[in-house]
């Protein structure tokens, strides 16, 4: 059975512990590879390699660094089909989705920041006849990136690309639930000749190697995407050490559907927003609020749309809805369906594990599930389920829609479906979220600030926000 390796100082090496975790294919429930269980000695080796690489990498002319990263982006693009298949196998997501979204974005992230860093400039502040200030932006040094399982290579590259482009050296930890594409990526880094030690990839358990990365005194900044509970723990460790922290956490995102929306398009897009990637996207719209005058019509069309979603083997090109990422996660999602019923909800469709035939008969498949009849305050509507489960609820006025939307601890993303331009602008101002989509969902421009408010995180990534995070500003003040 294939044993994955860490990537340290340009070499692929086994963990110091000699121990491994099982890597399970979610569509079959079978162990298909071994994940290095990294620990402190591996981290010390990676920190030493990164420290040795930093002077040359940070001093490299920007254009040269950019060219190397573009070469890396090209190599990832050339391997995109292979990476998508690996992602589908490792995560359970549909391969067609992995090709269009995961693989595409992995190379796009690297290409974007390879170019963006050549355009990044800093401010100067004139003081009339007295003097002038200018801001230097230097790389932070060694930075740690910790990424989750829902978009394994997509979110892995979303962090390391700006960090490297800005001249930092990186110690990256992919999720132990989905390590495969980060491992394949380390082989691509070797092929394109990324200088040794510039990027180091350590696999293993979050509480062990993840925690060790956050605690390490010579790692100066941490960029994390994952669960809100983990984010809290991370902040408690890193804050007293005065580390820079960027936390992209969970969401419980509302979708607001008004009677004057483009009905057919809205039904399709709201279903896509709820169930893409089996509902395992921090941006998924899982609380759907519909203006009462169209509630029944919308409900009928929406449920019909959801029932058309094709569940199947992730490796089958016609599959739209694959497996959930793990057995534990499937059980968590199913327990929320049970809770919703206990809380008084009515199941409109789905709600069960789906048993497939053939190679996937032991897989972790859950039907797209729609529930109505629940209040805002119940746990089903307050807690992040992170699976194919959404709720429907009617509203009467714009004010009520905003109150419902803002009524959880989370504040990542929302979408508004209406043809009334004035309402869309007004609501955008009142909605307490980092991202507001109008008549769209997951329409992304990599230059825009990405992140949430409230329990959805601290800081923003994307575009110049990421380059600012991964650099340290220094003001130079000159008196004339
Ligand atoms: O995430 P974790 P899990 C949400 C979603 C999901 C829940 C738990 O609700 O059900 O989080 O998922 C590493 N120090 N999201 O348990 O644990 C871990 O190894 C340092 C939302 O899989 O947060 C992995 O690399 N690192 C989300 C990463 O943190 C630690 C995406 C994320 O894992 C650590 C995924 C520690 N003490 C889940 N403990 C989103 N926002 O997109 C764990 N890790």
XYZ file of C-alpha atoms and ligand atoms in Angstrom:
524
model
C 0.000 0.000 0.000
C 1.328 3.428 -0.934
C 2.788 5.379 1.983
C 2.800 9.140 1.431
C 5.878 11.150 2.384
C 6.602 14.521 3.893
C 8.328 17.152 1.745
C 11.207 18.726 3.673
C 14.193 20.636 2.260
C 13.256 19.557 -1.251
C 13.231 15.839 -0.367
C 10.379 13.377 0.041
C 10.988 11.663 3.356
C 9.294 9.368 5.844
C 8.189 10.771 9.219
C 10.694 10.533 12.082
C 8.180 8.537 14.148
C 7.934 5.846 11.468
C 4.192 5.898 12.163
C 1.318 6.358 9.760
C -2.410 7.064 9.781
C -4.876 5.252 7.518
C -6.131 7.124 4.488
C -9.675 6.038 3.642
C -11.452 6.394 0.304
C -14.884 7.781 1.320
C -16.734 6.274 -1.657
C -15.718 2.736 -0.674
C -14.866 2.973 3.013
C -11.548 1.229 2.325
C -8.043 2.182 3.424
C -6.016 2.889 0.291
C -2.865 4.664 1.469
C -0.882 5.637 4.548
C -0.381 9.162 5.889
C 2.839 10.156 7.689
C 2.231 10.883 11.360
C 4.615 13.823 11.719
C 5.883 15.143 15.041
C 8.315 17.687 16.542
C 11.525 16.245 14.992
C 10.000 16.585 11.499
C 8.959 20.133 12.316
C 12.443 21.052 13.577
C 13.918 19.708 10.356
C 11.402 21.709 8.296
C 12.037 24.910 10.283
C 15.810 24.536 9.804
C 15.326 23.990 6.055
C 12.983 26.959 5.785
C 15.340 29.198 7.753
C 18.238 28.256 5.472
C 16.128 28.923 2.363
C 14.742 32.285 3.482
C 17.663 34.651 2.698
C 17.977 33.611 -0.959
C 14.215 33.262 -1.577
C 13.303 36.613 -0.019
C 16.159 38.381 -1.826
C 15.357 36.818 -5.208
C 14.283 39.489 -7.724
C 10.483 39.602 -7.809
C 10.367 38.783 -11.506
C 12.421 35.635 -11.061
C 10.269 34.457 -8.157
C 7.189 35.173 -10.220
C 8.538 33.153 -13.167
C 9.235 30.160 -10.942
C 5.723 30.271 -9.551
C 4.239 30.543 -13.050
C 6.237 27.445 -13.985
C 4.702 25.735 -10.951
C 1.198 26.875 -11.983
C 1.772 25.503 -15.502
C 2.889 22.139 -14.114
C -0.177 21.949 -11.848
C -2.387 22.823 -14.817
C -0.736 20.114 -16.925
C -1.499 17.585 -14.154
C -5.017 18.874 -13.540
C -6.916 15.767 -14.697
C -4.713 13.480 -12.616
C -5.107 15.811 -9.615
C -8.895 15.912 -10.025
C -9.124 12.122 -10.058
C -6.900 11.950 -6.968
C -9.078 14.557 -5.241
C -12.286 12.685 -6.105
C -10.839 9.477 -4.690
C -9.409 11.077 -1.559
C -12.347 13.355 -0.702
C -15.384 11.633 -2.229
C -16.312 14.639 -4.380
C -17.554 14.165 -7.947
C -14.654 14.095 -10.401
C -16.408 16.463 -12.832
C -16.722 18.999 -10.030
C -13.089 18.430 -8.990
C -11.935 19.136 -12.553
C -14.021 22.288 -12.942
C -13.438 23.719 -9.470
C -10.610 22.135 -7.459
C -8.025 21.514 -10.167
C -8.837 24.680 -12.017
C -8.430 26.820 -8.902
C -5.230 25.129 -7.724
C -3.290 26.351 -10.747
C -5.286 29.610 -10.963
C -4.357 30.483 -7.348
C -0.647 30.069 -8.042
C -0.791 31.931 -11.353
C -2.819 34.749 -9.825
C -0.366 35.434 -6.981
C 2.677 34.907 -9.225
C 1.375 37.861 -11.238
C -0.113 39.839 -8.355
C 3.200 40.073 -6.508
C 4.762 41.897 -9.468
C 2.017 44.551 -9.208
C 2.066 44.929 -5.422
C 3.143 48.357 -4.239
C 3.154 50.216 -0.953
C 2.070 53.680 0.135
C 3.877 56.921 0.713
C 2.532 59.772 2.844
C 3.833 63.267 2.105
C 3.978 65.788 4.968
C 4.042 68.988 2.912
C 7.355 70.787 3.317
C 8.259 68.848 6.454
C 9.075 65.408 5.121
C 7.781 62.171 3.686
C 6.964 58.664 4.872
C 7.104 55.530 2.804
C 6.083 52.006 3.728
C 8.378 49.064 3.195
C 6.679 45.691 2.953
C 9.019 42.839 3.764
C 8.150 39.150 3.949
C 7.292 37.940 7.447
C 9.762 35.017 7.411
C 8.652 31.461 8.112
C 4.881 31.173 7.919
C 2.611 28.235 8.735
C -0.445 27.323 6.684
C -3.077 24.864 7.886
C -5.816 23.810 5.508
C -8.984 21.679 5.590
C -10.410 18.718 3.691
C -13.290 20.207 1.728
C -11.111 21.764 -1.023
C -7.795 20.073 -0.318
C -5.434 21.412 -3.009
C -7.538 24.488 -3.816
C -7.281 25.862 -0.242
C -3.732 24.579 0.227
C -2.536 26.639 -2.767
C -4.783 29.574 -1.810
C -2.487 30.068 1.182
C 0.947 28.988 0.042
C 0.794 30.919 -3.262
C 0.558 34.429 -1.731
C 2.963 33.458 1.064
C 5.634 32.312 -1.395
C 4.957 35.124 -3.869
C 5.555 37.688 -1.123
C 8.946 36.126 -0.373
C 8.146 34.007 2.669
C 9.156 30.418 3.265
C 6.348 28.076 4.213
C 5.579 25.114 6.431
C 2.259 23.767 5.232
C -0.022 21.195 6.821
C -2.788 19.728 4.670
C -5.749 18.019 6.313
C -5.001 14.468 7.415
C -8.414 13.524 6.035
C -7.379 14.410 2.457
C -3.574 14.415 2.103
C -3.159 12.981 -1.392
C -3.087 16.023 -3.657
C -0.667 17.902 -1.369
C 1.618 14.884 -1.688
C 1.288 14.904 -5.502
C 1.904 18.647 -5.382
C 5.201 18.108 -3.523
C 6.320 15.882 -6.410
C 5.401 18.657 -8.856
C 7.455 21.146 -6.792
C 10.440 18.825 -7.166
C 9.903 18.503 -10.928
C 9.842 22.254 -11.523
C 12.876 22.840 -9.306
C 11.325 24.931 -6.547
C 14.383 25.817 -4.409
C 14.917 23.476 -1.459
C 13.333 24.430 1.835
C 11.168 27.197 0.392
C 8.055 25.054 0.859
C 7.905 22.210 3.366
C 4.842 19.973 3.677
C 4.199 18.055 6.885
C 1.383 15.523 7.039
C -0.316 14.290 10.173
C -2.777 14.907 12.970
C -4.081 18.399 13.663
C -3.749 18.154 17.435
C -0.146 16.978 17.074
C 1.761 18.465 14.119
C -0.827 21.221 13.485
C -0.631 22.362 17.094
C 3.191 22.138 17.031
C 3.308 24.438 13.989
C 1.113 27.002 15.750
C 3.260 26.812 18.906
C 6.643 27.015 17.195
C 8.368 30.266 18.217
C 10.186 30.755 14.893
C 6.994 30.510 12.809
C 5.793 34.091 12.659
C 2.354 33.919 11.056
C -0.412 31.350 10.730
C -3.027 31.215 7.999
C -5.772 28.747 8.885
C -8.972 27.531 7.255
C -11.105 25.059 9.158
C -13.717 24.688 11.860
C -14.604 27.528 14.244
C -13.796 25.413 17.330
C -10.291 24.687 15.999
C -9.880 28.366 15.088
C -10.626 29.325 18.697
C -7.999 26.906 19.987
C -5.465 28.190 17.490
C -6.105 31.811 18.430
C -5.694 30.979 22.132
C -2.249 29.528 21.387
C -1.014 32.080 18.870
C -2.339 35.328 20.361
C -0.093 35.397 23.477
C 2.858 34.757 21.145
C 1.832 37.848 19.111
C 1.733 35.918 15.844
C -0.029 37.275 12.805
C -3.214 35.238 12.392
C -5.655 34.840 9.553
C -8.648 32.647 10.393
C -11.150 31.534 7.774
C -13.763 29.616 9.749
C -17.250 28.211 9.377
C -20.509 29.632 8.123
C -24.267 29.221 8.423
C -25.101 31.165 5.342
C -28.566 32.522 4.519
C -30.064 32.681 1.034
C -32.763 35.344 0.611
C -35.274 34.722 -2.181
C -37.690 37.547 -3.047
C -40.907 37.270 -5.053
C -39.453 39.440 -7.835
C -36.481 37.129 -8.517
C -35.832 35.433 -11.853
C -37.667 32.306 -10.683
C -36.206 29.534 -12.862
C -32.592 30.653 -12.490
C -33.002 31.240 -8.767
C -34.343 27.741 -8.109
C -31.360 26.192 -9.917
C -28.750 28.445 -8.331
C -30.151 28.161 -4.804
C -29.959 24.364 -5.143
C -26.371 24.672 -6.383
C -25.572 26.982 -3.448
C -26.968 24.479 -0.949
C -25.580 21.226 -2.324
C -22.343 21.828 -4.264
C -19.550 19.619 -2.968
C -22.205 17.712 -0.965
C -22.848 20.892 1.032
C -19.289 20.821 2.362
C -18.346 24.401 1.474
C -18.070 27.105 4.104
C -19.986 29.319 1.621
C -22.938 26.985 1.024
C -26.346 28.588 1.563
C -28.004 26.248 4.068
C -30.735 28.534 5.482
C -33.090 29.446 2.662
C -35.611 32.223 3.328
C -38.354 32.744 0.751
C -40.875 35.597 0.505
C -44.217 34.166 1.598
C -46.131 34.997 -1.617
C -43.958 32.553 -3.613
C -43.065 30.131 -0.809
C -45.227 27.183 -1.914
C -44.345 27.540 -5.581
C -40.650 27.854 -4.762
C -40.747 24.890 -2.381
C -42.260 22.620 -5.016
C -39.824 23.638 -7.761
C -36.837 23.540 -5.406
C -37.572 20.042 -4.093
C -38.049 18.808 -7.686
C -34.689 20.377 -8.626
C -32.959 18.781 -5.626
C -34.413 15.365 -6.438
C -32.830 15.583 -9.916
C -29.290 15.756 -8.417
C -27.518 12.563 -9.471
C -25.866 10.665 -6.616
C -23.160 8.220 -7.621
C -19.583 6.989 -7.682
C -17.366 10.097 -7.525
C -15.189 8.679 -10.312
C -18.172 8.461 -12.704
C -18.172 11.572 -14.920
C -21.964 11.848 -14.763
C -22.112 11.993 -10.942
C -23.149 15.324 -9.429
C -23.261 14.337 -5.760
C -20.514 12.148 -4.332
C -19.695 10.803 -0.882
C -19.197 12.781 2.317
C -15.590 13.010 3.393
C -15.584 10.447 6.217
C -17.758 8.069 8.191
C -17.537 10.320 11.256
C -18.664 13.307 9.225
C -21.526 11.338 7.646
C -22.716 10.313 11.103
C -22.509 13.919 12.281
C -24.604 15.097 9.328
C -27.201 12.325 9.824
C -27.410 13.176 13.531
C -28.371 16.723 12.559
C -31.187 15.387 10.372
C -32.441 13.450 13.390
C -32.121 16.573 15.540
C -34.078 18.624 12.986
C -36.967 16.155 13.206
C -36.831 16.237 17.015
C -36.921 20.023 16.845
C -40.194 19.814 14.917
C -38.968 20.007 11.333
C -40.715 18.333 8.386
C -38.593 16.418 5.902
C -39.415 17.463 2.323
C -36.847 15.227 0.615
C -33.736 13.170 1.416
C -32.642 12.644 5.004
C -31.019 9.232 4.633
C -27.757 7.518 3.905
C -27.825 6.232 0.308
C -26.460 2.750 -0.261
C -25.045 2.350 -3.771
C -24.366 -0.882 -5.562
C -20.993 -2.290 -6.587
C -17.684 -0.785 -5.529
C -19.382 2.030 -3.535
C -21.712 -0.089 -1.401
C -19.846 0.825 1.809
C -19.467 4.505 0.825
C -20.516 7.526 2.890
C -23.327 8.873 0.700
C -26.072 11.096 2.113
C -29.080 12.255 0.108
C -29.569 15.986 -0.509
C -31.959 16.917 2.283
C -34.521 19.718 2.577
C -36.366 20.470 5.812
C -39.058 23.043 6.634
C -40.974 24.161 9.685
C -38.065 25.118 11.953
C -37.455 28.358 13.817
C -34.341 30.495 13.557
C -33.398 29.705 17.160
C -33.234 25.915 16.883
C -29.829 24.227 16.757
C -30.390 23.004 13.198
C -30.541 26.634 12.058
C -27.779 27.896 14.349
C -25.002 25.311 14.032
C -22.840 24.563 11.021
C -23.798 21.137 9.667
C -21.403 21.261 6.694
C -23.281 18.679 4.688
C -26.166 18.273 2.217
C -28.846 19.619 4.548
C -30.753 22.876 4.152
C -33.864 24.423 5.670
C -36.675 26.462 4.107
C -38.592 29.202 5.903
C -40.979 31.944 4.683
C -40.623 35.667 5.471
C -42.916 38.662 4.964
C -40.826 41.840 4.851
C -37.305 42.989 3.944
C -36.688 43.820 7.609
C -37.647 40.300 8.689
C -35.419 38.784 5.977
C -32.421 40.782 7.233
C -33.139 39.881 10.864
C -33.345 36.178 9.995
C -30.179 36.356 7.904
C -28.181 38.141 10.619
C -29.561 35.940 13.398
C -26.698 33.490 13.961
C -23.176 33.768 15.385
C -21.720 33.310 11.904
C -21.119 35.941 9.226
C -19.328 34.497 6.228
C -21.497 34.808 3.120
C -25.051 35.429 1.985
C -26.883 35.653 -1.318
C -29.859 37.812 -2.287
C -32.160 36.927 -5.181
C -34.260 39.874 -6.385
C -34.647 42.107 -9.442
C -35.112 45.216 -7.279
C -31.763 47.022 -7.524
C -32.512 49.435 -4.720
C -33.405 46.617 -2.326
C -30.261 44.692 -3.256
C -28.024 47.666 -2.441
C -29.881 48.498 0.759
C -29.775 44.912 2.037
C -26.084 44.547 1.129
C -25.365 47.365 3.543
C -27.474 45.816 6.337
C -26.323 42.198 6.049
C -23.537 41.347 8.506
C -21.341 39.164 6.307
C -17.923 39.275 4.696
C -19.392 38.432 1.288
C -22.767 39.355 -0.230
C -23.671 37.782 -3.562
C -26.486 39.409 -5.524
C -28.301 37.104 -7.974
C -25.259 34.852 -7.920
C -23.369 32.451 -5.706
C -19.698 31.505 -5.647
C -18.898 33.919 -8.443
C -15.272 34.614 -7.571
C -12.753 37.289 -8.550
C -9.447 36.479 -6.860
C -8.675 40.171 -6.324
C -11.535 40.643 -3.857
C -11.265 40.422 -0.045
C -12.362 36.980 1.123
C -13.373 36.139 4.697
C -16.026 36.561 7.337
C -17.148 38.479 10.396
C -18.344 37.271 13.828
C -17.564 33.568 14.415
C -16.650 33.132 10.730
C -13.155 34.421 11.225
C -10.635 37.189 11.545
C -8.825 38.848 8.672
C -9.209 38.608 4.925
C -7.409 36.672 2.236
C -7.432 37.114 -1.529
C -5.758 39.726 -3.724
C -3.782 42.428 -1.973
C -5.299 41.463 1.388
C -3.302 38.218 1.261
C -0.117 39.959 0.164
C -0.556 42.427 3.025
C -1.081 39.603 5.505
C 2.075 37.843 4.370
C 4.203 41.007 4.607
C 5.194 43.205 7.524
C 4.751 46.954 6.937
C 7.529 49.248 8.120
C 7.151 53.005 8.011
C 10.257 54.995 7.057
C 9.950 58.682 7.990
C 12.310 61.242 6.422
C 12.560 64.868 7.527
C 13.522 67.259 4.732
O -11.842 20.598 10.861
P -10.587 21.075 11.656
P -12.546 19.174 10.884
C -15.990 22.819 9.830
C -17.160 21.906 9.562
C -16.668 20.600 10.045
C -15.877 21.036 11.253
C -14.821 20.077 11.710
O -18.265 22.305 10.329
O -17.684 19.727 10.376
O -15.267 22.229 10.868
O -14.032 19.632 10.622
C -6.019 21.091 11.583
N -3.847 22.959 15.827
N -15.107 22.998 8.677
O -12.496 18.498 12.205
O -10.281 20.134 12.764
C -6.497 19.838 10.885
O -5.506 18.847 10.901
C -3.540 23.168 14.550
C -15.236 24.238 8.017
O -12.005 18.403 9.781
O -10.774 22.502 11.939
C -6.808 20.361 9.497
O -5.603 20.473 8.744
N -4.200 22.599 13.531
C -14.187 24.453 7.055
C -7.348 21.755 9.781
O -6.892 22.085 11.092
C -5.231 21.790 13.825
C -13.508 23.358 6.398
C -8.883 21.856 9.753
O -9.423 20.861 10.586
C -5.611 21.541 15.152
C -13.423 22.180 7.207
C -4.865 22.167 16.172
N -5.149 22.002 17.480
C -14.243 22.029 8.289
N -6.678 20.713 15.139
C -14.214 25.722 6.249
N -14.230 26.874 6.898
O -14.179 25.675 5.040
C -6.963 20.447 13.847
N -6.080 21.093 13.044
